[in-house]
């Protein structure tokens, strides 16, 4: 089974800090994604990447950046954390051919900015 | 732009009853997915529906797709407590992106 591992389950950071959320997948998937999940809003796409060093903005990229230096690792960066970035962050990966299961998700990082 | 709307957003039901979650979407898409999320956990893929009239069943859950109506349903038969979770539908936009509905939080009471 594909595994998508997010480095932290819970994080508490202060306003203005630079925050790194790490995601690693172990099955050579081309595509990787970062979503945030908020009650009543479902999942909203922040950034995605379809290849090493490639990135595309999603629907809500403001305040975030990403890095993909290796195929298996996709990092989400909050340049200067703010309280409105308190949320659950989910990383996902997929094959370019999609297959029958779409994305495989990590277990999520619940970030609280105080 | 693809928009996906689920209803209801919250559903409380008794064990043994049947109910349906609806997923409406605004533009055509090649695939529709249903996911399940347990509290504090990640999303688990349940079904993928590829064509008009597609029906998939797993245990007490059955998903169907009507592309002409731009509607998918997730039907729960004789609900049991273990099915309590949040259910999401999602569709592909463009080549790579999944667009999700808001989610339906399902609570099944004994």
Short mmCIF file of C-alpha atoms in Angstrom, two decimals:
data_model
loop_
_atom_site.label_atom_id
_atom_site.label_comp_id
_atom_site.label_asym_id
_atom_site.label_seq_id
_atom_site.Cartn_x
_atom_site.Cartn_y
_atom_site.Cartn_z
CA UNK A 1 0.00 0.00 0.00
CA UNK A 2 1.05 3.54 -0.68
CA UNK A 3 1.92 5.44 2.40
CA UNK A 4 1.83 9.18 2.73
CA UNK A 5 3.50 10.33 5.90
CA UNK A 6 3.14 13.76 7.44
CA UNK A 7 5.84 14.56 9.93
CA UNK A 8 3.67 16.03 12.68
CA UNK A 9 0.14 15.28 13.86
CA UNK A 10 -0.15 18.40 15.99
CA UNK A 11 1.72 21.69 15.89
CA UNK A 12 1.37 24.88 17.88
CA UNK A 13 3.17 27.93 16.50
CA UNK A 14 3.25 31.62 17.29
CA UNK A 15 2.04 34.37 14.99
CA UNK A 16 4.82 35.47 12.65
CA UNK A 17 6.81 32.24 12.83
CA UNK A 18 7.94 30.46 9.70
CA UNK A 19 6.36 27.01 9.67
CA UNK A 20 7.33 23.94 7.67
CA UNK A 21 4.96 21.03 7.13
CA UNK A 22 6.59 17.97 5.65
CA UNK A 23 5.06 15.19 3.58
CA UNK A 24 6.74 12.05 2.23
CA UNK A 25 5.26 9.33 0.01
CA UNK A 26 6.88 5.99 -0.67
CA UNK A 27 5.40 4.75 -3.93
CA UNK A 28 6.96 6.92 -6.60
CA UNK A 29 3.84 8.97 -7.26
CA UNK A 30 4.29 11.86 -9.65
CA UNK A 31 1.66 14.16 -8.17
CA UNK A 32 1.52 15.62 -4.69
CA UNK A 33 -0.95 18.01 -3.13
CA UNK A 34 -1.52 20.15 -0.07
CA UNK A 35 -5.05 20.82 1.15
CA UNK A 36 -6.44 22.54 4.17
CA UNK A 37 -9.63 21.31 5.77
CA UNK A 38 -11.99 23.59 7.68
CA UNK A 39 -15.44 22.77 9.05
CA UNK A 40 -18.20 23.45 6.55
CA UNK A 41 -15.73 24.23 3.75
CA UNK A 42 -14.51 20.76 2.91
CA UNK A 43 -10.99 20.47 1.52
CA UNK A 44 -9.46 23.37 -0.36
CA UNK A 45 -6.37 23.01 -2.52
CA UNK A 46 -3.40 25.16 -1.57
CA UNK A 47 -0.68 23.98 -3.96
CA UNK A 48 0.14 20.94 -6.00
CA UNK A 49 3.12 19.55 -7.83
CA UNK A 50 3.26 17.14 -10.75
CA UNK A 51 7.03 16.77 -10.88
CA UNK A 52 10.21 17.57 -9.03
CA UNK A 53 10.78 21.33 -8.80
CA UNK A 54 7.39 21.97 -10.40
CA UNK A 55 4.53 23.60 -8.54
CA UNK A 56 1.13 25.01 -9.33
CA UNK A 57 -1.10 27.26 -7.27
CA UNK A 58 -4.34 25.85 -6.08
CA UNK A 59 -7.41 27.76 -4.98
CA UNK A 60 -6.02 29.38 -1.81
CA UNK A 61 -2.23 29.84 -2.19
CA UNK A 62 -1.97 33.20 -0.42
CA UNK A 63 0.33 33.06 2.59
CA UNK A 64 1.83 29.71 1.58
CA UNK A 65 4.68 28.43 -0.52
CA UNK A 66 5.89 24.92 -1.34
CA UNK A 67 9.08 23.07 -2.15
CA UNK A 68 9.62 19.82 -4.02
CA UNK A 69 13.32 19.05 -4.32
CA UNK A 70 12.84 15.27 -4.42
CA UNK A 71 10.05 13.23 -5.92
CA UNK A 72 8.99 11.69 -2.63
CA UNK A 73 8.91 14.86 -0.54
CA UNK A 74 6.60 17.88 -0.74
CA UNK A 75 6.87 20.63 1.84
CA UNK A 76 4.36 23.33 2.69
CA UNK A 77 5.76 26.56 4.07
CA UNK A 78 3.90 29.24 5.96
CA UNK A 79 6.17 32.23 5.53
CA UNK A 80 4.72 34.16 8.47
CA UNK A 81 2.06 32.21 10.30
CA UNK A 82 -1.19 33.95 11.14
CA UNK A 83 -4.13 32.90 13.28
CA UNK A 84 -6.34 32.44 10.21
CA UNK A 85 -4.02 29.65 9.12
CA UNK A 86 -5.08 27.55 12.08
CA UNK A 87 -6.47 24.48 10.36
CA UNK A 88 -6.05 20.82 9.51
CA UNK A 89 -3.54 20.33 6.68
CA UNK A 90 -3.70 17.24 4.53
CA UNK A 91 -1.08 16.04 2.09
CA UNK A 92 -1.97 13.65 -0.73
CA UNK A 93 -0.29 11.94 -3.65
CA UNK A 94 -1.43 10.25 -6.85
CA UNK A 95 -0.21 8.63 -10.02
CA UNK A 96 -0.50 10.61 -13.21
CA UNK A 97 -2.75 7.87 -14.54
CA UNK A 98 -5.07 8.30 -11.52
CA UNK A 99 -5.96 4.66 -11.14
CA UNK A 100 -9.08 3.71 -9.25
CA UNK A 101 -8.40 5.41 -5.96
CA UNK A 102 -7.58 8.96 -6.84
CA UNK A 103 -5.51 10.39 -4.07
CA UNK A 104 -3.85 8.69 -1.14
CA UNK A 105 -3.94 10.96 1.87
CA UNK A 106 -1.65 11.40 4.81
CA UNK A 107 -2.99 11.42 8.34
CA UNK A 108 -3.04 15.20 8.57
CA UNK A 109 -1.36 17.90 10.64
CA UNK A 110 -3.51 19.98 12.93
CA UNK A 111 -1.83 23.38 13.13
CA UNK A 112 -2.75 25.94 15.75
CA UNK A 113 -1.33 29.45 15.44
CA UNK A 114 -1.52 31.49 18.63
CA UNK B 1 -15.16 26.43 -12.57
CA UNK B 2 -16.24 23.18 -11.00
CA UNK B 3 -18.34 23.50 -7.86
CA UNK B 4 -19.40 20.54 -5.76
CA UNK B 5 -22.23 20.68 -3.25
CA UNK B 6 -23.30 18.00 -0.83
CA UNK B 7 -26.47 17.73 1.16
CA UNK B 8 -27.25 17.33 3.86
CA UNK B 9 -24.18 18.62 5.67
CA UNK B 10 -25.24 16.96 8.89
CA UNK B 11 -27.26 13.80 9.24
CA UNK B 12 -28.29 12.03 12.41
CA UNK B 13 -30.07 8.75 12.01
CA UNK B 14 -30.96 5.61 13.89
CA UNK B 15 -29.46 2.23 13.38
CA UNK B 16 -31.40 0.11 10.93
CA UNK B 17 -32.68 3.03 8.84
CA UNK B 18 -31.90 3.89 5.24
CA UNK B 19 -30.75 7.25 3.99
CA UNK B 20 -29.11 8.99 1.05
CA UNK B 21 -26.41 11.63 0.74
CA UNK B 22 -26.50 13.77 -2.40
CA UNK B 23 -23.62 15.25 -4.35
CA UNK B 24 -24.37 17.82 -7.05
CA UNK B 25 -21.72 19.28 -9.31
CA UNK B 26 -21.68 22.12 -11.79
CA UNK B 27 -19.64 20.97 -14.81
CA UNK B 28 -18.75 17.71 -16.47
CA UNK B 29 -15.95 15.61 -15.03
CA UNK B 30 -14.33 12.30 -15.90
CA UNK B 31 -14.46 10.73 -12.47
CA UNK B 32 -16.30 11.04 -9.20
CA UNK B 33 -14.91 9.76 -5.92
CA UNK B 34 -16.43 9.11 -2.53
CA UNK B 35 -14.24 9.28 0.56
CA UNK B 36 -14.80 8.52 4.20
CA UNK B 37 -13.13 10.35 7.09
CA UNK B 38 -13.29 9.19 10.71
CA UNK B 39 -12.79 11.82 13.43
CA UNK B 40 -9.15 12.83 13.69
CA UNK B 41 -8.19 10.55 10.85
CA UNK B 42 -7.30 10.90 7.21
CA UNK B 43 -9.50 10.29 4.19
CA UNK B 44 -10.12 6.78 2.94
CA UNK B 45 -11.20 6.12 -0.63
CA UNK B 46 -14.54 4.30 -0.91
CA UNK B 47 -15.61 4.37 -4.55
CA UNK B 48 -14.71 5.76 -7.93
CA UNK B 49 -17.49 6.21 -10.51
CA UNK B 50 -16.45 6.59 -14.12
CA UNK B 51 -19.52 6.73 -16.32
CA UNK B 52 -23.19 7.54 -16.45
CA UNK B 53 -25.26 4.95 -14.66
CA UNK B 54 -22.28 3.54 -12.76
CA UNK B 55 -23.18 1.86 -9.50
CA UNK B 56 -20.75 0.56 -6.91
CA UNK B 57 -21.59 -1.27 -3.69
CA UNK B 58 -19.58 -2.19 -0.65
CA UNK B 59 -21.43 -3.64 2.29
CA UNK B 60 -24.18 -1.25 3.36
CA UNK B 61 -22.97 1.57 1.11
CA UNK B 62 -23.99 2.02 -2.51
CA UNK B 63 -22.87 4.86 -4.76
CA UNK B 64 -24.37 5.83 -8.10
CA UNK B 65 -23.73 8.42 -10.77
CA UNK B 66 -26.06 10.28 -13.12
CA UNK B 67 -23.89 12.45 -15.34
CA UNK B 68 -26.86 14.00 -17.14
CA UNK B 69 -28.24 15.31 -13.87
CA UNK B 70 -24.71 15.96 -12.56
CA UNK B 71 -25.65 14.06 -9.45
CA UNK B 72 -24.16 11.28 -7.40
CA UNK B 73 -25.77 9.59 -4.45
CA UNK B 74 -24.37 7.59 -1.57
CA UNK B 75 -27.06 5.34 -0.15
CA UNK B 76 -26.81 3.79 3.29
CA UNK B 77 -28.84 0.67 3.91
CA UNK B 78 -29.77 -0.52 7.41
CA UNK B 79 -27.26 1.80 9.03
CA UNK B 80 -24.97 0.59 11.79
CA UNK B 81 -22.97 2.66 14.26
CA UNK B 82 -19.66 1.83 12.55
CA UNK B 83 -20.72 3.89 9.55
CA UNK B 84 -20.63 7.10 11.59
CA UNK B 85 -18.09 9.33 9.82
CA UNK B 86 -17.84 12.30 7.47
CA UNK B 87 -18.35 11.47 3.81
CA UNK B 88 -16.96 13.54 0.96
CA UNK B 89 -17.58 13.43 -2.74
CA UNK B 90 -14.91 14.81 -5.08
CA UNK B 91 -14.49 15.26 -8.81
CA UNK B 92 -11.57 15.84 -11.12
CA UNK B 93 -11.00 19.31 -12.53
CA UNK B 94 -8.50 19.63 -15.32
CA UNK B 95 -5.71 17.10 -15.44
CA UNK B 96 -4.71 16.78 -11.84
CA UNK B 97 -6.98 18.45 -9.31
CA UNK B 98 -9.69 16.99 -7.13
CA UNK B 99 -12.45 19.37 -6.05
CA UNK B 100 -14.28 18.34 -2.89
CA UNK B 101 -17.75 18.89 -1.56
CA UNK B 102 -18.20 20.31 1.94
CA UNK B 103 -18.63 16.89 3.49
CA UNK B 104 -21.60 15.23 5.21
CA UNK B 105 -21.17 14.41 8.87
CA UNK B 106 -23.14 11.26 9.53
CA UNK B 107 -24.01 10.19 13.07
CA UNK B 108 -25.75 6.87 13.61
CA UNK B 109 -27.39 6.39 16.97
CA UNK B 110 -28.22 3.04 18.57
#
